[in-house]
Amino acid sequence: MKMSYETLNLSGLCFEALNTTVKCSDRLAKHIAWDASSVGLLDRVGLADVCEDTCRQSLVDLRTKILGSCDTNTDTIQYSYLNFPATYIVDRYLYFYDVSCYKDSSSGKFCDTVVAGWRNETGGSEAHYCDDCWLGPMSVQLKSPIGFNKYRAQEFASLTRSCSVDAYAKPTPTPY
């Protein structure tokens, strides 16, 4: 079904920017939960498909194009009866990309692979709450208005305190 930019309440220039094709695997679009901020784990094949540097750069370039083409006051996207800036869609893609493609600071391995391995251990993930693969993606989530949750932020603050970890800046999301 085709829609005109007038139906979406977007200017023609903004609609054109939003209608840009990005250089990403369609697996990223399938991985995004539109009604939630939680991010599921990708398997090795999914990580290889999604976590391409060219994809992230393409998303960043699109965000810049949208910012330059859309009026922040009038070009908004309606979702769940709320208005969001025109960057909302690409921001969701970047959010899911950054959380899913986060790599452990010491080993350089994708944290989705590391966390999946923890599930097979006795004691599960709890034994690894101080690990970068637990705290790092949580920090990324909390820095985004999409993933921020005050209870999760309190949990993050408690974990970094109890783990004596100060490598992560206090996550403060940029408001929409």
Short mmCIF file of C-alpha atoms in Angstrom, two decimals:
data_model
loop_
_atom_site.label_atom_id
_atom_site.label_comp_id
_atom_site.label_asym_id
_atom_site.label_seq_id
_atom_site.Cartn_x
_atom_site.Cartn_y
_atom_site.Cartn_z
CA MET A 1 0.00 0.00 0.00
CA LYS A 2 1.40 3.35 -1.00
CA MET A 3 0.88 6.43 1.11
CA SER A 4 1.54 10.01 0.23
CA TYR A 5 3.66 12.19 2.45
CA GLU A 6 0.60 14.41 3.06
CA THR A 7 -1.20 11.45 4.68
CA LEU A 8 1.76 10.99 7.00
CA ASN A 9 1.88 14.72 7.80
CA LEU A 10 5.44 14.96 6.51
CA SER A 11 6.95 17.49 4.16
CA GLY A 12 7.98 16.15 0.76
CA LEU A 13 11.66 16.64 1.56
CA CYS A 14 11.32 14.77 4.86
CA PHE A 15 9.36 11.93 3.24
CA GLU A 16 12.06 11.62 0.58
CA ALA A 17 14.76 11.38 3.27
CA LEU A 18 12.79 8.72 5.16
CA ASN A 19 12.31 6.78 1.94
CA THR A 20 16.08 6.20 1.63
CA THR A 21 17.38 2.65 1.30
CA VAL A 22 20.09 1.69 3.80
CA LYS A 23 22.90 -0.82 3.34
CA CYS A 24 21.80 -3.28 6.01
CA SER A 25 20.71 -6.88 6.07
CA ASP A 26 16.95 -7.34 6.26
CA ARG A 27 17.71 -9.46 9.32
CA LEU A 28 18.08 -6.22 11.31
CA ALA A 29 14.51 -5.19 10.45
CA LYS A 30 13.28 -8.65 11.48
CA HIS A 31 15.20 -8.38 14.77
CA ILE A 32 13.60 -5.11 15.86
CA ALA A 33 10.72 -5.30 18.32
CA TRP A 34 8.55 -2.30 17.51
CA ASP A 35 6.53 -2.52 20.69
CA ALA A 36 9.36 -3.10 23.15
CA SER A 37 12.83 -1.92 24.07
CA SER A 38 14.14 -5.37 24.96
CA VAL A 39 16.63 -6.82 22.52
CA GLY A 40 16.84 -10.55 21.88
CA LEU A 41 20.13 -12.32 21.27
CA LEU A 42 21.37 -12.90 17.74
CA ASP A 43 23.06 -16.18 16.85
CA ARG A 44 26.42 -16.26 15.02
CA VAL A 45 24.78 -16.10 11.58
CA GLY A 46 22.57 -13.21 12.69
CA LEU A 47 25.57 -11.33 14.06
CA ALA A 48 27.48 -11.85 10.80
CA ASP A 49 24.47 -10.60 8.81
CA VAL A 50 23.57 -7.61 10.98
CA CYS A 51 26.81 -6.31 12.49
CA GLU A 52 28.45 -4.85 9.40
CA ASP A 53 30.22 -1.51 9.82
CA THR A 54 28.71 -0.38 6.50
CA CYS A 55 25.23 -0.92 7.95
CA ARG A 56 25.85 1.24 11.00
CA GLN A 57 27.44 3.98 8.89
CA SER A 58 24.50 3.85 6.49
CA LEU A 59 22.11 4.32 9.44
CA VAL A 60 24.17 7.23 10.82
CA ASP A 61 24.22 8.85 7.36
CA LEU A 62 20.45 8.43 7.07
CA ARG A 63 19.92 10.00 10.49
CA THR A 64 22.02 12.99 9.41
CA LYS A 65 20.02 13.25 6.18
CA ILE A 66 16.72 13.15 8.10
CA LEU A 67 17.92 15.83 10.54
CA GLY A 68 18.83 18.04 7.58
CA SER A 69 15.59 17.40 5.67
CA CYS A 70 12.89 17.32 8.33
CA ASP A 71 11.47 20.09 10.48
CA THR A 72 11.60 18.95 14.12
CA ASN A 73 8.36 20.77 14.95
CA THR A 74 6.15 19.71 12.04
CA ASP A 75 7.65 16.52 10.57
CA THR A 76 6.71 13.96 13.19
CA ILE A 77 5.85 10.27 13.11
CA GLN A 78 2.82 9.02 14.97
CA TYR A 79 3.24 5.69 16.74
CA SER A 80 0.99 4.30 19.47
CA TYR A 81 -0.91 7.60 19.60
CA LEU A 82 2.29 9.53 20.34
CA ASN A 83 4.31 11.88 18.15
CA PHE A 84 7.99 11.14 17.64
CA PRO A 85 10.68 13.00 15.70
CA ALA A 86 11.29 11.92 12.12
CA THR A 87 14.50 10.21 13.28
CA TYR A 88 12.51 7.75 15.43
CA ILE A 89 12.61 4.86 12.95
CA VAL A 90 16.33 5.10 12.24
CA ASP A 91 16.97 5.65 15.96
CA ARG A 92 15.27 2.29 16.66
CA TYR A 93 17.47 0.60 14.06
CA LEU A 94 20.60 2.18 15.58
CA TYR A 95 19.47 1.21 19.09
CA PHE A 96 18.97 -2.45 18.18
CA TYR A 97 22.19 -2.48 16.14
CA ASP A 98 24.28 -0.99 18.96
CA VAL A 99 22.89 -3.32 21.64
CA SER A 100 23.08 -6.46 19.48
CA CYS A 101 26.51 -5.73 18.03
CA TYR A 102 28.17 -4.73 21.31
CA LYS A 103 31.56 -6.42 21.73
CA ASP A 104 33.30 -7.38 24.95
CA SER A 105 35.97 -4.79 25.76
CA SER A 106 38.62 -7.41 26.61
CA SER A 107 38.05 -10.28 24.18
CA GLY A 108 36.45 -8.42 21.26
CA LYS A 109 33.80 -11.15 21.00
CA PHE A 110 30.17 -10.27 20.33
CA CYS A 111 28.40 -10.18 23.67
CA ASP A 112 25.35 -11.96 22.25
CA THR A 113 27.57 -15.02 21.74
CA VAL A 114 29.13 -14.68 25.20
CA VAL A 115 25.75 -14.28 26.94
CA ALA A 116 24.30 -17.24 25.02
CA GLY A 117 27.17 -19.34 26.41
CA TRP A 118 26.37 -18.28 29.96
CA ARG A 119 22.91 -19.77 29.64
CA ASN A 120 24.50 -23.23 29.54
CA GLU A 121 26.41 -22.71 32.78
CA THR A 122 25.30 -23.69 36.26
CA GLY A 123 24.13 -20.50 37.94
CA GLY A 124 23.22 -18.86 34.63
CA SER A 125 23.84 -15.20 33.86
CA GLU A 126 23.77 -14.01 37.49
CA ALA A 127 27.40 -15.06 37.94
CA HIS A 128 28.36 -12.57 35.23
CA TYR A 129 26.50 -9.42 36.30
CA CYS A 130 29.80 -7.50 36.63
CA ASP A 131 30.98 -8.52 33.16
CA ASP A 132 31.23 -5.99 30.33
CA CYS A 133 28.89 -8.18 28.28
CA TRP A 134 26.20 -7.61 30.90
CA LEU A 135 26.87 -3.98 31.85
CA GLY A 136 27.94 -2.68 28.42
CA PRO A 137 24.74 -3.46 26.50
CA MET A 138 22.72 -2.31 29.52
CA SER A 139 24.57 1.02 29.40
CA VAL A 140 23.84 1.35 25.66
CA GLN A 141 20.14 0.67 26.31
CA LEU A 142 19.94 3.25 29.08
CA LYS A 143 21.64 5.98 27.02
CA SER A 144 18.79 5.80 24.51
CA PRO A 145 15.31 7.25 25.01
CA ILE A 146 14.09 4.00 23.44
CA GLY A 147 15.71 1.75 26.04
CA PHE A 148 15.71 3.98 29.10
CA ASN A 149 13.69 2.82 32.08
CA LYS A 150 14.14 4.36 35.54
CA TYR A 151 14.00 0.95 37.26
CA ARG A 152 16.61 -0.46 34.89
CA ALA A 153 18.72 2.66 35.52
CA GLN A 154 18.51 2.01 39.28
CA GLU A 155 19.51 -1.62 38.70
CA PHE A 156 22.46 -0.47 36.56
CA ALA A 157 23.60 2.00 39.24
CA SER A 158 23.33 -0.70 41.90
CA LEU A 159 25.30 -3.20 39.81
CA THR A 160 28.10 -0.79 38.91
CA ARG A 161 28.37 0.19 42.60
CA SER A 162 28.42 -3.40 43.89
CA CYS A 163 30.83 -4.44 41.12
CA SER A 164 33.06 -1.39 41.82
CA VAL A 165 32.97 -0.57 38.12
CA ASP A 166 33.33 3.01 36.97
CA ALA A 167 34.09 2.41 33.28
CA TYR A 168 30.56 3.40 32.28
CA ALA A 169 29.32 6.97 32.31
CA LYS A 170 26.03 7.52 34.08
CA PRO A 171 23.53 6.71 31.35
CA THR A 172 21.39 9.72 30.61
CA PRO A 173 19.24 9.39 27.50
CA THR A 174 18.87 12.23 25.08
CA PRO A 175 15.22 13.21 25.33
CA TYR A 176 12.94 13.33 22.32
#
